[in-house]
PDB file of C-alpha atoms in Angstrom:
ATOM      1  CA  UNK L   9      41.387 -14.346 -20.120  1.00 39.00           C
ATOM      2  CA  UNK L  10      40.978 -14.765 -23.879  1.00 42.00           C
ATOM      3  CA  UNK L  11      37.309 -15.157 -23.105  1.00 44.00           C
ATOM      4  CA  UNK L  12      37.165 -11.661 -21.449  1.00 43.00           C
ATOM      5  CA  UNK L  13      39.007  -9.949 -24.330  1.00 44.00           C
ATOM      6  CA  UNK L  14      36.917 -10.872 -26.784  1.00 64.00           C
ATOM      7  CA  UNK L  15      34.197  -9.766 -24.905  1.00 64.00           C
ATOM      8  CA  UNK L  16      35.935  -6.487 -24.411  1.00 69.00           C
ATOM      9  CA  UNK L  17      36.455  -6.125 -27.955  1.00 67.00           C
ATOM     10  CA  UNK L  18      33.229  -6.914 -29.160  1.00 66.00           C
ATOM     11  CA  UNK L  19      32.139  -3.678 -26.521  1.00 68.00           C
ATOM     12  CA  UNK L  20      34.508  -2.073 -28.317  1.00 71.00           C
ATOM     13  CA  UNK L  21      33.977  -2.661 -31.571  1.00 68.00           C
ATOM     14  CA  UNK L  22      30.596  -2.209 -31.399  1.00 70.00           C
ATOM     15  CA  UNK L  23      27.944   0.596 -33.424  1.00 74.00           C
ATOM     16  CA  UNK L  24      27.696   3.972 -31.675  1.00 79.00           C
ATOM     17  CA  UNK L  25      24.151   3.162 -31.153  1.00 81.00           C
ATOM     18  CA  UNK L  26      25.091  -0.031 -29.350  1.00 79.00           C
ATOM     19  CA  UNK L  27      27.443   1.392 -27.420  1.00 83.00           C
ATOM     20  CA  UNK L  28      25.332   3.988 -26.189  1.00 88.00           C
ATOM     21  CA  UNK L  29      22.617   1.680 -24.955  1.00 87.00           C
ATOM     22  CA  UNK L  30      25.327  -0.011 -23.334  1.00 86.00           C
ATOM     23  CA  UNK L  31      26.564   2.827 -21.466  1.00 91.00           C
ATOM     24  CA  UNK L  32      23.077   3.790 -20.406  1.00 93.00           C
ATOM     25  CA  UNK L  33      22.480   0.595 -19.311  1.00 93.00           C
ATOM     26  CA  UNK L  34      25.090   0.560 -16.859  1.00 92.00           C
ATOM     27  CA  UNK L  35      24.624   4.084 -16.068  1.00 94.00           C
ATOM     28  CA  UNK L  36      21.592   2.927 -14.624  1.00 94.00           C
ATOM     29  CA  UNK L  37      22.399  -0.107 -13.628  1.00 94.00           C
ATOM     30  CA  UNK L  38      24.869   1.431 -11.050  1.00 95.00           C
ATOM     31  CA  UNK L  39      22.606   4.116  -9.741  1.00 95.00           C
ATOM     32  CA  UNK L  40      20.164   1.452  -8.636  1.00 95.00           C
ATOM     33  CA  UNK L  41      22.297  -0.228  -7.235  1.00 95.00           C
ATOM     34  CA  UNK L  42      23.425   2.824  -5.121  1.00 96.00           C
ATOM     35  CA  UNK L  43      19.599   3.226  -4.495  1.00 95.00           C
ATOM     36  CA  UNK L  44      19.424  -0.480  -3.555  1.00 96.00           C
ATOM     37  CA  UNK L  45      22.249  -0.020  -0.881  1.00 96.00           C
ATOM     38  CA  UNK L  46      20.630   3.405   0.458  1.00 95.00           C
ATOM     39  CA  UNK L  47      16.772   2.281   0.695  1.00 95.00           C
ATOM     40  CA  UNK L  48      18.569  -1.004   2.334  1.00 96.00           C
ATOM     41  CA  UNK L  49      20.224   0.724   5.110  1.00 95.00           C
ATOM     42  CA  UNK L  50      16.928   3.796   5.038  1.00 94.00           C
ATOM     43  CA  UNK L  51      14.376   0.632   5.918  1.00 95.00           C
ATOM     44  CA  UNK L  52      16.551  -1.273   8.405  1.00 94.00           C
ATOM     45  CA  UNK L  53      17.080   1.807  10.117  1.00 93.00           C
ATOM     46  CA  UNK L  54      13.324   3.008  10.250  1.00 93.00           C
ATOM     47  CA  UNK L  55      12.358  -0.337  11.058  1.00 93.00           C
ATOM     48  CA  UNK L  56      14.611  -0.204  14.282  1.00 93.00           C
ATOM     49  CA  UNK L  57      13.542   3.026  15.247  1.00 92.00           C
ATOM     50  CA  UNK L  58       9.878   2.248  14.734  1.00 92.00           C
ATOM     51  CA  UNK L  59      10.154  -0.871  16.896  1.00 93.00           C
ATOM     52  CA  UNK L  60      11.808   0.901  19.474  1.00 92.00           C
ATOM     53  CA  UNK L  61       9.595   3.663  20.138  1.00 92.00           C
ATOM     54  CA  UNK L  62       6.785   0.962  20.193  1.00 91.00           C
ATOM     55  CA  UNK L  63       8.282  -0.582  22.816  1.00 91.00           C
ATOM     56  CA  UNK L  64       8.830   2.930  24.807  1.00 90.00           C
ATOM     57  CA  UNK L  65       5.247   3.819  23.815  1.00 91.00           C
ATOM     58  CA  UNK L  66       3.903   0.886  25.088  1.00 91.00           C
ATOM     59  CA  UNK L  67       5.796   0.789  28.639  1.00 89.00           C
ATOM     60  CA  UNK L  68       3.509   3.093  30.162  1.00 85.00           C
ATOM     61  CA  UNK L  69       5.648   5.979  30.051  1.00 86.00           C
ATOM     62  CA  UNK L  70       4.120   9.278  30.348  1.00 89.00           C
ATOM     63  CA  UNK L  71       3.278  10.944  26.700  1.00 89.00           C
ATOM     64  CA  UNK L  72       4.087  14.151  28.126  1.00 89.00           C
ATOM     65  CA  UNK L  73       7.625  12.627  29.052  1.00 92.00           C
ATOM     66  CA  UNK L  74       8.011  10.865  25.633  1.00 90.00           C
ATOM     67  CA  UNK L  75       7.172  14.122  24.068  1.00 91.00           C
ATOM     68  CA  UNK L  76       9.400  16.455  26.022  1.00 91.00           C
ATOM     69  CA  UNK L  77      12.575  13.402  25.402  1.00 89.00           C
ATOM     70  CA  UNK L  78      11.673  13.682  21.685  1.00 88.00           C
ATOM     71  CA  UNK L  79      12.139  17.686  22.075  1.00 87.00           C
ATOM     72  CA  UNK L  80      15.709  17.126  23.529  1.00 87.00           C
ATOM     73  CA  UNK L  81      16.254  14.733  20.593  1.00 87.00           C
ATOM     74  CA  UNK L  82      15.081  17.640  18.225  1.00 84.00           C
ATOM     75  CA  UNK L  83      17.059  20.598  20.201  1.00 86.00           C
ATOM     76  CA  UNK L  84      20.280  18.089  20.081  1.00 84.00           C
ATOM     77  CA  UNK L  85      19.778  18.006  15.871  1.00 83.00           C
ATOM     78  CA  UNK L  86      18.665  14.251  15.676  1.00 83.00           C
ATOM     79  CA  UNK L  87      15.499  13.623  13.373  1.00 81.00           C
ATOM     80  CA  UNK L  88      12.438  12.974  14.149  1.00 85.00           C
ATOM     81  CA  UNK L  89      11.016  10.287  11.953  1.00 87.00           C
ATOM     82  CA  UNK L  90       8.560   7.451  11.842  1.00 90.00           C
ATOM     83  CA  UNK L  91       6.433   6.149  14.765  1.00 92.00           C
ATOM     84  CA  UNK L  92       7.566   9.040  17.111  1.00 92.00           C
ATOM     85  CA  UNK L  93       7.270  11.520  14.286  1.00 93.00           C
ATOM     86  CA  UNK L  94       3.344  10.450  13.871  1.00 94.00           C
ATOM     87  CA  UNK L  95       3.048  10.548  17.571  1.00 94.00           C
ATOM     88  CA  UNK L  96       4.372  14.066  18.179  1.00 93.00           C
ATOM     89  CA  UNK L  97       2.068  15.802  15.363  1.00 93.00           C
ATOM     90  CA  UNK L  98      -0.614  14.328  17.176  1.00 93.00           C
ATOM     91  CA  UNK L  99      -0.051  14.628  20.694  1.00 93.00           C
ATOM     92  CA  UNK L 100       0.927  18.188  19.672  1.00 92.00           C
ATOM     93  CA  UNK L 101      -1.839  18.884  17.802  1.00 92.00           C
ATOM     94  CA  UNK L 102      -4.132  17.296  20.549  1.00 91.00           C
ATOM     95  CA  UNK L 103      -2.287  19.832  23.454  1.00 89.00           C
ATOM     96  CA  UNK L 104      -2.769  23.155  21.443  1.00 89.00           C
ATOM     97  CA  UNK L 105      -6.600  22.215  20.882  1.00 88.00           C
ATOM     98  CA  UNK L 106      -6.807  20.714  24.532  1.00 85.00           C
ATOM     99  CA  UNK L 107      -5.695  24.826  25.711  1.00 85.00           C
ATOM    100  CA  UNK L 108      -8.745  26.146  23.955  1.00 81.00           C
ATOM    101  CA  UNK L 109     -11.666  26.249  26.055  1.00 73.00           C
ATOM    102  CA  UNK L 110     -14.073  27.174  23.199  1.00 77.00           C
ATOM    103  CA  UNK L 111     -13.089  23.574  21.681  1.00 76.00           C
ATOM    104  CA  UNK L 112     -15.360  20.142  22.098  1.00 82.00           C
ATOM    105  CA  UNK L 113     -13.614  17.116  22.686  1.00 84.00           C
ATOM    106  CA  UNK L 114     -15.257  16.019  19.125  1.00 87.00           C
ATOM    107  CA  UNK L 115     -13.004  18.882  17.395  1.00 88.00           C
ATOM    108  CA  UNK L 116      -9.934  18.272  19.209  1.00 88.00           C
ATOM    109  CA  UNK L 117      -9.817  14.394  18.439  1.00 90.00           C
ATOM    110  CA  UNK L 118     -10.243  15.293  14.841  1.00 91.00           C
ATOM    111  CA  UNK L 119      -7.747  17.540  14.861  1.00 91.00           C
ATOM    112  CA  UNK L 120      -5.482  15.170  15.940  1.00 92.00           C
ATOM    113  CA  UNK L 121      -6.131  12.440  14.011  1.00 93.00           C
ATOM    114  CA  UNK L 122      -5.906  15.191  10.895  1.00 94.00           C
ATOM    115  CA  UNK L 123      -2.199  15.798  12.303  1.00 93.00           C
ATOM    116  CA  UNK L 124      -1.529  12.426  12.213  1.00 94.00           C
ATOM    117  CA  UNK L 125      -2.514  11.490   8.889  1.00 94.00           C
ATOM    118  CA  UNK L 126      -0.630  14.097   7.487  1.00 95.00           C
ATOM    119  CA  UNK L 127       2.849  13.032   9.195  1.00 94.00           C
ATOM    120  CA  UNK L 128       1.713   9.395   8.357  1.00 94.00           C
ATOM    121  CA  UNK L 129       1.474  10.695   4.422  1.00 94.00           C
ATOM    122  CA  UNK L 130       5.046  12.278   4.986  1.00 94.00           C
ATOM    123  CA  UNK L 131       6.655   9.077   6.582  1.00 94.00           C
ATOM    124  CA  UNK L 132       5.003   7.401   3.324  1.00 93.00           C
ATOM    125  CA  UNK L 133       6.984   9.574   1.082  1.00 93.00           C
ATOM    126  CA  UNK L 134       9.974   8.796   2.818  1.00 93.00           C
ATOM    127  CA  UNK L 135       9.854   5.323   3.057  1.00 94.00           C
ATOM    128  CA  UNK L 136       8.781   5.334  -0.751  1.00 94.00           C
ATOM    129  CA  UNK L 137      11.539   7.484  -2.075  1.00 91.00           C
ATOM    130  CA  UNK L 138      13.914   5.809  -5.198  1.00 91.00           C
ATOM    131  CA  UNK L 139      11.252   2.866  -5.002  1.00 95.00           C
ATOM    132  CA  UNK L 140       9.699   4.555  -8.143  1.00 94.00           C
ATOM    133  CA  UNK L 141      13.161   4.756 -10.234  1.00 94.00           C
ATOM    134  CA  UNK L 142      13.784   0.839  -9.386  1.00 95.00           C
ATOM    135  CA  UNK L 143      10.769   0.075 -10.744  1.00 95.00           C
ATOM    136  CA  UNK L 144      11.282   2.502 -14.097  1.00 94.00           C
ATOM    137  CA  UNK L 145      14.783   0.482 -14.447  1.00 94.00           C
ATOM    138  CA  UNK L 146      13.174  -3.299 -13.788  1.00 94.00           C
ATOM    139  CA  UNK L 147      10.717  -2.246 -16.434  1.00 94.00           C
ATOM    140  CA  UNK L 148      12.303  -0.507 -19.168  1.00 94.00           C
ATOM    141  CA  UNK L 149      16.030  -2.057 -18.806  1.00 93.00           C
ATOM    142  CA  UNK L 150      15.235  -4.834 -21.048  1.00 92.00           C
ATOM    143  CA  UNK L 151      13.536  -3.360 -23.724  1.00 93.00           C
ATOM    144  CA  UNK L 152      16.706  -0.388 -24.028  1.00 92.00           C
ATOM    145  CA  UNK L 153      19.189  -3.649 -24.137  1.00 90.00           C
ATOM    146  CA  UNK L 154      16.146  -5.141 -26.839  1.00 89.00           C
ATOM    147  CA  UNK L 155      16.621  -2.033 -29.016  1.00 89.00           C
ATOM    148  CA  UNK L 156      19.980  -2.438 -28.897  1.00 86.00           C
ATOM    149  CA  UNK L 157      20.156  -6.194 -29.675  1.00 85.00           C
ATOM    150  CA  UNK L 158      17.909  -5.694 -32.558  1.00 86.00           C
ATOM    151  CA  UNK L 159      19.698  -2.855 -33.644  1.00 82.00           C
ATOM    152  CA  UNK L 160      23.206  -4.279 -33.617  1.00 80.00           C
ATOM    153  CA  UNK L 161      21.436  -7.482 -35.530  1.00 80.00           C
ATOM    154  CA  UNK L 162      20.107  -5.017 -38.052  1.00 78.00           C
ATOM    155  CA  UNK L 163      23.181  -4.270 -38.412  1.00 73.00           C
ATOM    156  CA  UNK L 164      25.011  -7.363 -38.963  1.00 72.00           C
ATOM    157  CA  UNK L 165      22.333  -8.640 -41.677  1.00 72.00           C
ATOM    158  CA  UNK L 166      23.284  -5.198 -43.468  1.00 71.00           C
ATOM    159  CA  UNK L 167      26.841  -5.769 -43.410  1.00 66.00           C
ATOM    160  CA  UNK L 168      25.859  -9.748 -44.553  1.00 66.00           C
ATOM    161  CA  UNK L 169      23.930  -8.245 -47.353  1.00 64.00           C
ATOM    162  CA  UNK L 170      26.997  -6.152 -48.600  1.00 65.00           C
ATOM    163  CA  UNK L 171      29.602  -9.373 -48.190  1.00 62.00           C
ATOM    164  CA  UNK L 172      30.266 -11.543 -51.079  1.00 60.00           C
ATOM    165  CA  UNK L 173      30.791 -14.511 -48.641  1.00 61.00           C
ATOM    166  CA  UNK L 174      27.183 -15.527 -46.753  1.00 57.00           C
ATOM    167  CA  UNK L 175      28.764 -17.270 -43.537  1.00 58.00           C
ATOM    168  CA  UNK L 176      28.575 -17.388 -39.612  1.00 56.00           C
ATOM    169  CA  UNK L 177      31.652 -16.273 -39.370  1.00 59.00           C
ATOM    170  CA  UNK L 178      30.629 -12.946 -40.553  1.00 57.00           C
ATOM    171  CA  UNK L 179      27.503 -12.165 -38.983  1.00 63.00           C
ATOM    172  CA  UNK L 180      28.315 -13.907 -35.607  1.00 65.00           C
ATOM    173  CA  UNK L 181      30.286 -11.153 -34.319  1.00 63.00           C
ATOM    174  CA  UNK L 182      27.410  -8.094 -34.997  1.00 67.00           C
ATOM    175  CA  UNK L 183      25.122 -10.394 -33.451  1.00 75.00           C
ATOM    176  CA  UNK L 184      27.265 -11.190 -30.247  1.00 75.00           C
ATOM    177  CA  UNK L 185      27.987  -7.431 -29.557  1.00 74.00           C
ATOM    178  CA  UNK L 186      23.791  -7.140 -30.445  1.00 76.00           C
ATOM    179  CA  UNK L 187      22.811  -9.654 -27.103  1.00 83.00           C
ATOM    180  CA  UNK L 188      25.431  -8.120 -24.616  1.00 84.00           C
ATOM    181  CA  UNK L 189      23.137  -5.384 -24.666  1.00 86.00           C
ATOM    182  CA  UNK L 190      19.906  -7.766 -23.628  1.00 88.00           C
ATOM    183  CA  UNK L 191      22.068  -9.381 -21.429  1.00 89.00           C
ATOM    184  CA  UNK L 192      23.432  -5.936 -19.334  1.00 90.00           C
ATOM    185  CA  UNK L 193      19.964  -4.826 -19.672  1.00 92.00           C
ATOM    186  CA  UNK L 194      18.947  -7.746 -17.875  1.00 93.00           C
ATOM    187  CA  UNK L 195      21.521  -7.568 -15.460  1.00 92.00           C
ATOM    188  CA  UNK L 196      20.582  -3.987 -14.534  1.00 93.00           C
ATOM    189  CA  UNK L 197      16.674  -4.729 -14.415  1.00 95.00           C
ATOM    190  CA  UNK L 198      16.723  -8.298 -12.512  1.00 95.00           C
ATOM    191  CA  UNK L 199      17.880  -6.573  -9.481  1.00 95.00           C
ATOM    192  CA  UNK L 200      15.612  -3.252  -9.885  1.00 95.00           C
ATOM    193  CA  UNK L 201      13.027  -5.746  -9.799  1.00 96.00           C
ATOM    194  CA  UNK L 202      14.077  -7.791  -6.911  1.00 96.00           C
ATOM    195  CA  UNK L 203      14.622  -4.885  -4.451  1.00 96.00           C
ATOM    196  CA  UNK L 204      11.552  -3.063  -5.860  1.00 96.00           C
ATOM    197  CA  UNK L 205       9.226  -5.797  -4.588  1.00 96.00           C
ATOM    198  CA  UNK L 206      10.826  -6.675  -1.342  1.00 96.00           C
ATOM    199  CA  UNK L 207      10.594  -2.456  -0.398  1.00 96.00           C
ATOM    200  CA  UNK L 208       7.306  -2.252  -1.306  1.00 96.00           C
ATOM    201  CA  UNK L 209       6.050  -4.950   0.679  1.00 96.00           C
ATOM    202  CA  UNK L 210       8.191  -3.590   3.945  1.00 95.00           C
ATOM    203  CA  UNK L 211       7.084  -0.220   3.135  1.00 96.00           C
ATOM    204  CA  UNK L 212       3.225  -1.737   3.366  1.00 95.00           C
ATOM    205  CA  UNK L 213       4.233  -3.651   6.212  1.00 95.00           C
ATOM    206  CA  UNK L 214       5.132   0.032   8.349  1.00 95.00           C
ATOM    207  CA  UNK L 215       2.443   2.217   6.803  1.00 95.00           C
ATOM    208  CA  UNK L 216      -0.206  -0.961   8.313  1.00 95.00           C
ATOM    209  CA  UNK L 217       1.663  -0.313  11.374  1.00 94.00           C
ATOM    210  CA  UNK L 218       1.908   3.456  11.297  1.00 95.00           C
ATOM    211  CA  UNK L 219      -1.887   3.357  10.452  1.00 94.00           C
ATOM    212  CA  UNK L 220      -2.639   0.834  13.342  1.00 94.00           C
ATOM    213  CA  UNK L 221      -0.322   3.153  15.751  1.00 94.00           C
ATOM    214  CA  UNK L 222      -2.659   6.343  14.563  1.00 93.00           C
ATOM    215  CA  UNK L 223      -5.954   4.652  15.866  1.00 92.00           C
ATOM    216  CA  UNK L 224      -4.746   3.265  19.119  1.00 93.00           C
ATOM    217  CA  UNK L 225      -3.154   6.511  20.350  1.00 92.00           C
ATOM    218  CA  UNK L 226      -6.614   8.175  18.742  1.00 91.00           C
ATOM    219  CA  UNK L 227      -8.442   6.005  21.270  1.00 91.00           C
ATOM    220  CA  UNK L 228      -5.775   6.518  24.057  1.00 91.00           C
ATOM    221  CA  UNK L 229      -6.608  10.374  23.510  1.00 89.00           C
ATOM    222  CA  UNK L 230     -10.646   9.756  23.531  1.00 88.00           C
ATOM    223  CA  UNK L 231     -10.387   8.027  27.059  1.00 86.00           C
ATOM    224  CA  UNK L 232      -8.296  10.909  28.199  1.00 82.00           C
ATOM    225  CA  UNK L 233     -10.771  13.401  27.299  1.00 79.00           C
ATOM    226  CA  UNK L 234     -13.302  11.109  28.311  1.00 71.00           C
ATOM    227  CA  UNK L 235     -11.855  10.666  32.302  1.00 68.00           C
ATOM    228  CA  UNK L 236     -11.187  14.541  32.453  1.00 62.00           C
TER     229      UNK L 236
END
């Protein structure tokens, strides 16, 4: 208990400038981790969804049918994200050009596949959302709690310089309240850091899949044309 009041005090006691890269420090510490906790439950979710339609892609359902269930998923106010997302642009895309007699199969393929990357570089915004603030905060969080530090150490070797009596005792304090700031910057960056790299590598892991997805319903398209 004593333990945690002294480090209260020394908070409290501390420079305005200290004190003010502590409070940012947290400020940002907390908002990550609200990012953390959203991106967390964003991914899981997309990654359920994204397996899921695979597996009702790949049970040789009708696209038409898959299309016209995503519609009543639309009209009931549910999004539309993801693998089914890419597969809609495209297989829409790939139905308006199909109506158009004046249209080569050459033209409509591409214009599919053009649908398609542009709902895969949507999807990659999603997924990628926050990711870029986690990494600002793994970054820069320990050099704000390093300007503190050495401020609040500046400090302390002022107020030593100004003392008639050279001794721990008098700088140890300015020099405590000087590393809580490393250390809370640390504590806010470690886990920036952390989640930063794990999303990432999911977020590759689904845009290799969306990607993947886009050429093998590109081909499933080009034998359709191809038997009609």
């Amino acid at each position: 208990m004593e333990e945690q009041l002294s480090l209260i005090d020394l908070v409290i006691n501390a420079s305005f400038t200290v004190q003010m890269v502590m409070l940012i420090l947290v400020g940002a510490s907390i908002l990550s981790w609200y990012m953390i906790v959203q991106r967390f439950l964003y991914l899981h979710n997309a990654r359920e969804e994204m397996y899921g339609f695979e597996e009702r892609f790949w049970s040789g359902i009708d696209l038409s049918q898959l299309y016209r269930e995503g519609n009543e998923k639309a009209s009931d106010g549910q999004a539309i994200l993801g693998m089914e997302s890419i597969f809609r642009a495209g297989f829409k895309e790939f139905s308006r050009l199909a109506q158009q007699s004046e249209m080569d199969s050459e033209a409509i393929l591409e214009g599919s596949r053009r649908a398609m990357r542009v709902a895969v570089m949507r999807e990659e915004e999603r997924l990628e959302r926050h990711l870029a603030f986690l990494a600002s905060v793994g970054s820069t969080s320990p050099y704000i709690g390093l300007f503190g530090t050495v401020w609040g150490i500046m400090n302390s070797f002022r107020g030593l310089a100004m003392s008639n009596q050279a001794s721990l005792s008098v700088v140890a304090p300015g020099i405590s309240e000087a590393l809580i700031a490393t250390a809370i910057g640390l504590f806010a960056a470690i886990p920036a850091v952390i989640a930063y790299n794990r999303y990432s590598a999911q977020v590759e892991v689904m845009m290799n899949r969306f990607e993947t997805f886009s050429d093998e319903f590109s081909a499933i398209l080009n034998r359709s044309i191809a038997d009609s």
